[in-house]
CSV table of C-alpha atoms in Angstrom, one decimal:
chain,number,residue,atom,x,y,z
A,1,MET,CA,122.9,64.6,107.2
A,2,LYS,CA,123.6,65.7,103.6
A,3,LYS,CA,120.0,65.0,102.7
A,4,LEU,CA,118.8,67.2,105.6
A,5,ILE,CA,121.1,70.1,104.6
A,6,LEU,CA,119.9,69.8,101.0
A,7,ALA,CA,116.3,69.7,102.1
A,8,ILE,CA,116.8,72.9,104.2
A,9,PHE,CA,118.6,74.6,101.4
A,10,LEU,CA,115.8,73.8,98.9
A,11,ALA,CA,113.1,74.9,101.3
A,12,CYS,CA,114.8,78.3,101.8
A,13,LEU,CA,115.2,78.7,98.0
A,14,VAL,CA,111.6,78.0,97.4
A,15,LEU,CA,110.5,80.4,100.1
A,16,SER,CA,112.6,83.2,98.9
A,17,SER,CA,111.5,82.6,95.3
A,18,ALA,CA,107.9,82.6,96.3
A,19,GLN,CA,108.3,85.8,98.2
A,20,GLY,CA,109.9,87.5,95.2
A,21,GLY,CA,107.1,86.3,92.9
A,22,GLN,CA,104.5,87.6,95.3
A,23,GLU,CA,106.1,91.1,95.3
A,24,TYR,CA,106.0,91.1,91.5
A,25,GLY,CA,102.4,90.1,91.5
A,26,ASP,CA,101.6,92.8,94.1
A,27,GLY,CA,103.4,95.3,91.9
A,28,LEU,CA,101.4,94.4,88.9
A,29,ARG,CA,98.1,94.7,90.9
A,30,ALA,CA,99.2,98.1,92.1
A,31,VAL,CA,99.9,99.3,88.6
A,32,SER,CA,96.5,98.1,87.5
A,33,ARG,CA,94.9,100.3,90.2
A,34,GLY,CA,97.1,103.3,89.3
A,35,GLU,CA,99.0,103.0,92.6
A,36,TRP,CA,102.4,103.9,91.1
A,37,ALA,CA,104.3,104.7,94.3
A,38,ASN,CA,103.1,101.4,95.8
A,39,ALA,CA,104.1,99.6,92.6
A,40,VAL,CA,107.6,101.0,92.9
A,41,GLN,CA,107.9,99.7,96.5
A,42,TYR,CA,106.9,96.2,95.4
A,43,PHE,CA,109.0,96.1,92.3
A,44,THR,CA,112.1,97.5,94.1
A,45,ALA,CA,111.7,94.8,96.8
A,46,ALA,CA,111.5,92.0,94.2
A,47,CYS,CA,114.3,93.5,92.0
A,48,TYR,CA,116.9,94.2,94.6
A,49,ASN,CA,116.0,92.2,97.8
A,50,TYR,CA,115.7,88.7,96.5
A,51,ASN,CA,118.3,86.4,95.0
A,52,ASP,CA,115.8,84.8,92.5
A,53,ASN,CA,115.5,85.9,88.9
A,54,GLU,CA,113.2,88.8,89.3
A,55,ALA,CA,114.2,90.5,86.0
A,56,GLY,CA,110.6,91.3,85.3
A,57,SER,CA,110.3,93.4,88.4
A,58,CYS,CA,113.5,95.3,87.4
A,59,LYS,CA,112.1,95.9,84.0
A,60,GLU,CA,108.8,97.3,85.3
A,61,LEU,CA,110.7,99.5,87.7
A,62,GLY,CA,112.8,100.8,84.9
A,63,VAL,CA,109.7,101.7,82.8
A,64,ILE,CA,108.0,103.5,85.7
A,65,TYR,CA,111.1,105.6,86.3
A,66,GLU,CA,111.9,106.1,82.6
A,67,TYR,CA,108.5,107.7,81.9
A,68,GLY,CA,107.3,108.9,85.2
A,69,LYS,CA,103.8,107.8,86.2
A,70,GLY,CA,100.8,108.9,88.1
A,71,GLY,CA,100.2,112.5,87.0
A,72,ALA,CA,100.1,115.0,89.9
A,73,GLY,CA,98.4,112.8,92.5
A,74,PRO,CA,99.8,111.3,95.7
A,75,GLN,CA,100.8,108.1,93.8
A,76,ARG,CA,103.0,110.1,91.4
A,77,VAL,CA,106.4,108.8,90.6
A,78,LYS,CA,108.7,111.4,88.9
A,79,LYS,CA,110.8,110.5,85.9
A,80,ASN,CA,114.3,109.6,87.1
A,81,ASP,CA,116.8,108.6,84.4
A,82,ALA,CA,119.4,107.4,86.9
A,83,LEU,CA,117.1,105.1,88.7
A,84,SER,CA,115.6,103.9,85.4
A,85,LYS,CA,119.1,102.9,84.1
A,86,GLN,CA,119.9,101.3,87.4
A,87,ALA,CA,116.8,99.1,87.2
A,88,TYR,CA,117.4,98.3,83.5
A,89,ALA,CA,121.0,97.3,84.3
A,90,GLN,CA,119.7,95.0,87.1
A,91,CYS,CA,117.2,93.5,84.7
A,92,CYS,CA,119.9,92.8,82.2
A,93,LYS,CA,122.1,91.2,84.8
A,94,LYS,CA,119.4,89.1,86.4
A,95,SER,CA,118.2,87.8,83.0
A,96,GLY,CA,121.7,86.9,82.0
A,97,GLY,CA,121.3,89.2,79.0
A,98,LEU,CA,118.2,87.5,77.7
A,99,MET,CA,115.9,90.5,78.3
A,100,ARG,CA,117.3,92.4,75.3
A,101,GLU,CA,115.0,95.4,75.8
A,102,CYS,CA,116.6,96.0,79.3
A,103,CYS,CA,120.1,95.5,78.0
A,104,LYS,CA,119.6,97.9,75.1
A,105,LYS,CA,118.6,100.6,77.5
A,106,VAL,CA,122.0,100.4,79.2
A,107,GLY,CA,124.0,99.9,76.1
A,108,LYS,CA,124.7,96.2,76.5
């Protein structure tokens, strides 16, 4: 019985981790195509909706909001200091302080 519960737990962990990684990859592909609004959706999902260590998605999200991306087109993401700091704080937290560039942005 314990082995069955452990197997189910590990399967759930792997599936949630794979989904978070997929969102990060989708976000990077969206960035490479200049689809900034889509990238924000993918990075937000990976950063906030998954329990795995998606610090990279949080960092990318912070950068997009810190600088604003996409010009004046429909994929434009406006600069937003509050959302940028929130993403950087999540990056610092999820990385356990190892992503120093994120932690520095929020004074940690």
